Short mmCIF file of the C-alpha atoms (twelve columns), coordinates in Angstrom:
data_MODEL
# 
_entry.id   MODEL 
# 
loop_
_atom_site.group_PDB 
_atom_site.id 
_atom_site.type_symbol 
_atom_site.label_atom_id 
_atom_site.label_alt_id 
_atom_site.label_comp_id 
_atom_site.label_asym_id 
_atom_site.label_seq_id 
_atom_site.Cartn_x 
_atom_site.Cartn_y 
_atom_site.Cartn_z 
_atom_site.pdbx_PDB_model_num 
ATOM 1   C CA . UNK A 1   123.284 79.278  105.051 1 
ATOM 2   C CA . UNK A 2   126.098 81.466  103.507 1 
ATOM 3   C CA . UNK A 3   125.381 85.070  102.842 1 
ATOM 4   C CA . UNK A 4   123.916 85.716  99.311  1 
ATOM 5   C CA . UNK A 5   125.690 88.882  97.980  1 
ATOM 6   C CA . UNK A 6   124.997 91.737  95.235  1 
ATOM 7   C CA . UNK A 7   128.045 93.748  94.493  1 
ATOM 8   C CA . UNK A 8   128.312 96.859  92.241  1 
ATOM 9   C CA . UNK A 9   127.787 100.702 92.182  1 
ATOM 10  C CA . UNK A 10  124.815 102.117 93.879  1 
ATOM 11  C CA . UNK A 11  122.296 104.734 92.471  1 
ATOM 12  C CA . UNK A 12  120.699 106.929 95.342  1 
ATOM 13  C CA . UNK A 13  117.291 108.690 94.981  1 
ATOM 14  C CA . UNK A 14  116.349 111.127 97.514  1 
ATOM 15  C CA . UNK A 15  112.574 111.228 98.163  1 
ATOM 16  C CA . UNK A 16  109.584 109.245 96.856  1 
ATOM 17  C CA . UNK A 17  109.590 107.406 93.471  1 
ATOM 18  C CA . UNK A 18  106.489 106.764 91.563  1 
ATOM 19  C CA . UNK A 19  106.146 104.086 88.774  1 
ATOM 20  C CA . UNK A 20  106.079 106.697 86.124  1 
ATOM 21  C CA . UNK A 21  109.476 107.655 87.021  1 
ATOM 22  C CA . UNK A 22  110.663 104.137 87.149  1 
ATOM 23  C CA . UNK A 23  109.040 103.382 83.577  1 
ATOM 24  C CA . UNK A 24  107.025 106.078 81.982  1 
ATOM 25  C CA . UNK A 25  103.529 105.061 80.768  1 
ATOM 26  C CA . UNK A 26  104.548 105.792 77.204  1 
ATOM 27  C CA . UNK A 27  107.139 102.945 77.290  1 
ATOM 28  C CA . UNK A 28  105.009 100.203 78.945  1 
ATOM 29  C CA . UNK A 29  104.328 98.536  75.714  1 
ATOM 30  C CA . UNK A 30  108.069 97.692  75.000  1 
ATOM 31  C CA . UNK A 31  108.849 94.295  75.156  1 
ATOM 32  C CA . UNK A 32  112.527 94.457  73.987  1 
ATOM 33  C CA . UNK A 33  114.774 94.124  77.059  1 
ATOM 34  C CA . UNK A 34  117.291 96.688  75.728  1 
ATOM 35  C CA . UNK A 35  114.728 99.268  75.043  1 
ATOM 36  C CA . UNK A 36  113.088 98.609  78.652  1 
ATOM 37  C CA . UNK A 37  116.558 99.023  80.199  1 
ATOM 38  C CA . UNK A 38  117.159 102.146 78.250  1 
ATOM 39  C CA . UNK A 39  113.823 103.649 79.382  1 
ATOM 40  C CA . UNK A 40  114.197 102.687 83.075  1 
ATOM 41  C CA . UNK A 41  114.629 106.071 85.103  1 
ATOM 42  C CA . UNK A 42  114.539 108.060 81.973  1 
ATOM 43  C CA . UNK A 43  112.236 110.749 83.298  1 
ATOM 44  C CA . UNK A 44  113.997 110.857 86.860  1 
ATOM 45  C CA . UNK A 45  115.890 114.052 86.018  1 
ATOM 46  C CA . UNK A 46  118.660 113.304 88.349  1 
ATOM 47  C CA . UNK A 47  122.351 114.138 88.175  1 
ATOM 48  C CA . UNK A 48  124.211 112.017 87.562  1 
ATOM 49  C CA . UNK A 49  121.459 110.356 85.283  1 
ATOM 50  C CA . UNK A 50  120.745 106.660 85.724  1 
ATOM 51  C CA . UNK A 51  122.664 104.318 83.048  1 
ATOM 52  C CA . UNK A 52  121.547 100.758 82.458  1 
ATOM 53  C CA . UNK A 53  123.881 98.242  83.513  1 
ATOM 54  C CA . UNK A 54  125.905 100.247 85.827  1 
ATOM 55  C CA . UNK A 55  123.774 100.151 89.183  1 
ATOM 56  C CA . UNK A 56  122.816 96.777  90.514  1 
ATOM 57  C CA . UNK A 57  121.652 98.476  93.897  1 
ATOM 58  C CA . UNK A 58  119.217 101.338 93.996  1 
ATOM 59  C CA . UNK A 59  118.510 103.158 97.378  1 
ATOM 60  C CA . UNK A 60  115.659 105.308 97.861  1 
ATOM 61  C CA . UNK A 61  115.056 107.460 101.083 1 
ATOM 62  C CA . UNK A 62  111.303 107.584 100.777 1 
ATOM 63  C CA . UNK A 63  108.484 105.612 99.300  1 
ATOM 64  C CA . UNK A 64  109.304 103.473 96.240  1 
ATOM 65  C CA . UNK A 65  106.792 102.121 93.603  1 
ATOM 66  C CA . UNK A 66  103.805 104.240 94.297  1 
ATOM 67  C CA . UNK A 67  101.354 104.750 91.579  1 
ATOM 68  C CA . UNK A 68  99.914  102.392 88.784  1 
ATOM 69  C CA . UNK A 69  102.376 99.391  89.159  1 
ATOM 70  C CA . UNK A 70  102.376 97.263  86.052  1 
ATOM 71  C CA . UNK A 71  104.360 93.967  85.650  1 
ATOM 72  C CA . UNK A 72  106.751 95.722  83.090  1 
ATOM 73  C CA . UNK A 73  108.180 97.983  85.858  1 
ATOM 74  C CA . UNK A 74  110.195 95.669  87.785  1 
ATOM 75  C CA . UNK A 75  111.069 93.745  84.580  1 
ATOM 76  C CA . UNK A 76  112.505 97.136  83.185  1 
ATOM 77  C CA . UNK A 77  114.435 97.449  86.318  1 
ATOM 78  C CA . UNK A 78  115.918 93.882  85.999  1 
ATOM 79  C CA . UNK A 79  116.629 94.534  82.273  1 
ATOM 80  C CA . UNK A 80  118.560 97.691  83.477  1 
ATOM 81  C CA . UNK A 81  120.690 95.611  85.724  1 
ATOM 82  C CA . UNK A 82  119.031 96.229  88.967  1 
ATOM 83  C CA . UNK A 83  119.039 93.431  91.434  1 
ATOM 84  C CA . UNK A 84  117.933 95.177  94.463  1 
ATOM 85  C CA . UNK A 85  116.118 98.110  95.673  1 
ATOM 86  C CA . UNK A 86  116.306 99.269  99.376  1 
ATOM 87  C CA . UNK A 87  113.669 101.955 100.131 1 
ATOM 88  C CA . UNK A 88  112.281 103.787 103.253 1 
ATOM 89  C CA . UNK A 89  109.004 102.346 102.390 1 
ATOM 90  C CA . UNK A 90  107.673 100.108 99.373  1 
ATOM 91  C CA . UNK A 91  104.378 100.036 97.730  1 
ATOM 92  C CA . UNK A 92  102.518 96.984  98.213  1 
ATOM 93  C CA . UNK A 93  101.780 96.462  94.648  1 
ATOM 94  C CA . UNK A 94  105.475 97.135  93.551  1 
ATOM 95  C CA . UNK A 95  106.474 94.355  96.046  1 
ATOM 96  C CA . UNK A 96  103.941 92.130  94.435  1 
ATOM 97  C CA . UNK A 97  105.047 92.413  91.065  1 
ATOM 98  C CA . UNK A 98  108.718 92.275  92.014  1 
ATOM 99  C CA . UNK A 99  107.935 88.853  93.623  1 
ATOM 100 C CA . UNK A 100 105.692 87.775  90.681  1 
ATOM 101 C CA . UNK A 101 108.150 88.439  87.884  1 
ATOM 102 C CA . UNK A 102 111.252 87.435  90.218  1 
ATOM 103 C CA . UNK A 103 112.772 90.448  88.927  1 
ATOM 104 C CA . UNK A 104 114.195 92.717  91.760  1 
ATOM 105 C CA . UNK A 105 114.728 91.976  95.378  1 
ATOM 106 C CA . UNK A 106 112.758 94.615  97.387  1 
ATOM 107 C CA . UNK A 107 114.080 95.562  100.841 1 
ATOM 108 C CA . UNK A 108 112.243 97.969  103.147 1 
ATOM 109 C CA . UNK A 109 114.709 99.823  105.419 1 
ATOM 110 C CA . UNK A 110 115.341 103.403 106.654 1 
ATOM 111 C CA . UNK A 111 119.136 103.403 106.527 1 
ATOM 112 C CA . UNK A 112 120.898 105.709 108.928 1 
ATOM 113 C CA . UNK A 113 123.675 106.240 106.497 1 
ATOM 114 C CA . UNK A 114 124.307 105.390 103.015 1 
ATOM 115 C CA . UNK A 115 126.766 105.569 100.202 1 
ATOM 116 C CA . UNK A 116 126.678 108.196 97.277  1 
ATOM 117 C CA . UNK A 117 125.567 107.511 93.847  1 
ATOM 118 C CA . UNK A 118 128.349 105.802 91.986  1 
ATOM 119 C CA . UNK A 119 130.162 104.241 94.956  1 
ATOM 120 C CA . UNK A 120 130.812 100.444 95.160  1 
ATOM 121 C CA . UNK A 121 129.097 98.588  97.657  1 
ATOM 122 C CA . UNK A 122 128.190 95.021  98.693  1 
ATOM 123 C CA . UNK A 123 124.788 93.993  99.833  1 
ATOM 124 C CA . UNK A 124 124.981 90.809  101.851 1 
ATOM 125 C CA . UNK A 125 121.836 88.947  102.697 1 
ATOM 126 C CA . UNK A 126 121.792 86.137  105.439 1 
ATOM 127 C CA . UNK A 127 118.603 84.953  106.697 1 
ATOM 128 C CA . UNK A 128 117.029 87.853  108.648 1 
ATOM 129 C CA . UNK A 129 119.731 90.374  108.282 1 
ATOM 130 C CA . UNK A 130 121.177 92.357  105.461 1 
ATOM 131 C CA . UNK A 131 124.387 94.545  105.466 1 
ATOM 132 C CA . UNK A 132 125.456 97.176  103.146 1 
ATOM 133 C CA . UNK A 133 129.143 97.585  102.890 1 
ATOM 134 C CA . UNK A 134 131.062 100.345 101.061 1 
ATOM 135 C CA . UNK A 135 134.502 102.028 101.424 1 
ATOM 136 C CA . UNK A 136 133.451 104.784 103.904 1 
ATOM 137 C CA . UNK A 137 130.665 102.749 105.915 1 
ATOM 138 C CA . UNK A 138 128.831 99.798  106.869 1 
ATOM 139 C CA . UNK A 139 125.022 99.407  107.547 1 
ATOM 140 C CA . UNK A 140 123.471 96.458  109.178 1 
ATOM 141 C CA . UNK A 141 119.703 96.227  109.015 1 
ATOM 142 C CA . UNK A 142 116.920 93.776  109.368 1 
ATOM 143 C CA . UNK A 143 116.002 91.937  106.209 1 
ATOM 144 C CA . UNK A 144 112.380 91.749  106.775 1 
ATOM 145 C CA . UNK A 145 109.354 92.130  104.628 1 
ATOM 146 C CA . UNK A 146 107.308 95.522  104.802 1 
ATOM 147 C CA . UNK A 147 104.689 95.537  107.555 1 
ATOM 148 C CA . UNK A 148 101.787 94.970  105.369 1 
ATOM 149 C CA . UNK A 149 103.214 91.479  104.269 1 
ATOM 150 C CA . UNK A 150 103.366 88.416  106.531 1 
ATOM 151 C CA . UNK A 151 104.826 89.549  109.726 1 
ATOM 152 C CA . UNK A 152 107.626 88.040  111.685 1 
ATOM 153 C CA . UNK A 153 109.499 86.156  109.008 1 
ATOM 154 C CA . UNK A 154 112.480 86.775  106.869 1 
ATOM 155 C CA . UNK A 155 112.182 87.363  103.172 1 
ATOM 156 C CA . UNK A 156 113.388 83.914  102.142 1 
ATOM 157 C CA . UNK A 157 110.965 82.214  104.750 1 
ATOM 158 C CA . UNK A 158 107.995 84.111  103.503 1 
ATOM 159 C CA . UNK A 159 108.596 83.466  99.723  1 
ATOM 160 C CA . UNK A 160 109.002 79.866  100.437 1 
ATOM 161 C CA . UNK A 161 105.894 79.715  102.550 1 
ATOM 162 C CA . UNK A 162 103.801 81.605  99.927  1 
ATOM 163 C CA . UNK A 163 105.126 79.291  97.249  1 
ATOM 164 C CA . UNK A 164 104.251 76.210  99.277  1 
ATOM 165 C CA . UNK A 165 100.784 77.505  100.226 1 
ATOM 166 C CA . UNK A 166 99.838  78.372  96.616  1 
ATOM 167 C CA . UNK A 167 100.933 74.935  95.337  1 
ATOM 168 C CA . UNK A 168 104.085 75.961  93.654  1 
ATOM 169 C CA . UNK A 169 105.746 79.073  91.886  1 
ATOM 170 C CA . UNK A 170 103.531 78.836  88.845  1 
ATOM 171 C CA . UNK A 171 100.329 78.701  90.999  1 
ATOM 172 C CA . UNK A 172 101.722 81.641  93.102  1 
ATOM 173 C CA . UNK A 173 102.355 83.711  90.021  1 
ATOM 174 C CA . UNK A 174 98.853  82.803  88.508  1 
ATOM 175 C CA . UNK A 175 97.095  83.981  91.841  1 
ATOM 176 C CA . UNK A 176 99.080  87.315  91.816  1 
ATOM 177 C CA . UNK A 177 98.054  88.023  88.434  1 
ATOM 178 C CA . UNK A 178 94.364  87.515  89.389  1 
ATOM 179 C CA . UNK A 179 94.729  89.728  92.112  1 
# 
C-alpha cells in the first residue's frame, strides 16, 4: 500500500485541549460550514491565532478532546481544513465522533520533537507507521489507535473491522449515535 499523505502547515498547541476550546458551546447550533470553520479554536487564545483553511495538521502535546464531545466538534475541525490531529492522548469520545463523521484523522503519539506553528510538514501514513516530515526534522511513530480502542491493529485495519462487524458504514454510524 502506498503511503497516504497530508501536506501543509501545522498548528501546535501545548497542553490539554477541551471541546469548549475546539468549538465553544455557544457555536454548537451552527450548521453553516463557513461559520463552523470561523469559530473553530476561536477561544484558544494562542499566538498566532488559529486561522481556518491554513493548518491541515494540528499537534497537541497533551490530552485532546476532553469534555462534552458533540458531533459538531470534529465537523467544525474538518470545515476549518483540519485533516489530522496528533495528540499525546485522545479522548475516547472525541475519537468516536471523529470516526462517526469521518471528519478528522485522530492519531495518538507523544512526539519526541515537532515542528513549530506555521511550519510546512507532511504526514505520511503507511499501515502501522506514521511519519511527520518537515524542514528541520523527521519523526517516525506507530500509527496505532489509543489504548482504549481495539488493541494491536493499525488504524485502517481497526476501522475496516468495525465497519464489517457492524454490517456496513451506515450501521456503524447508527450504533455510534446510539452509544
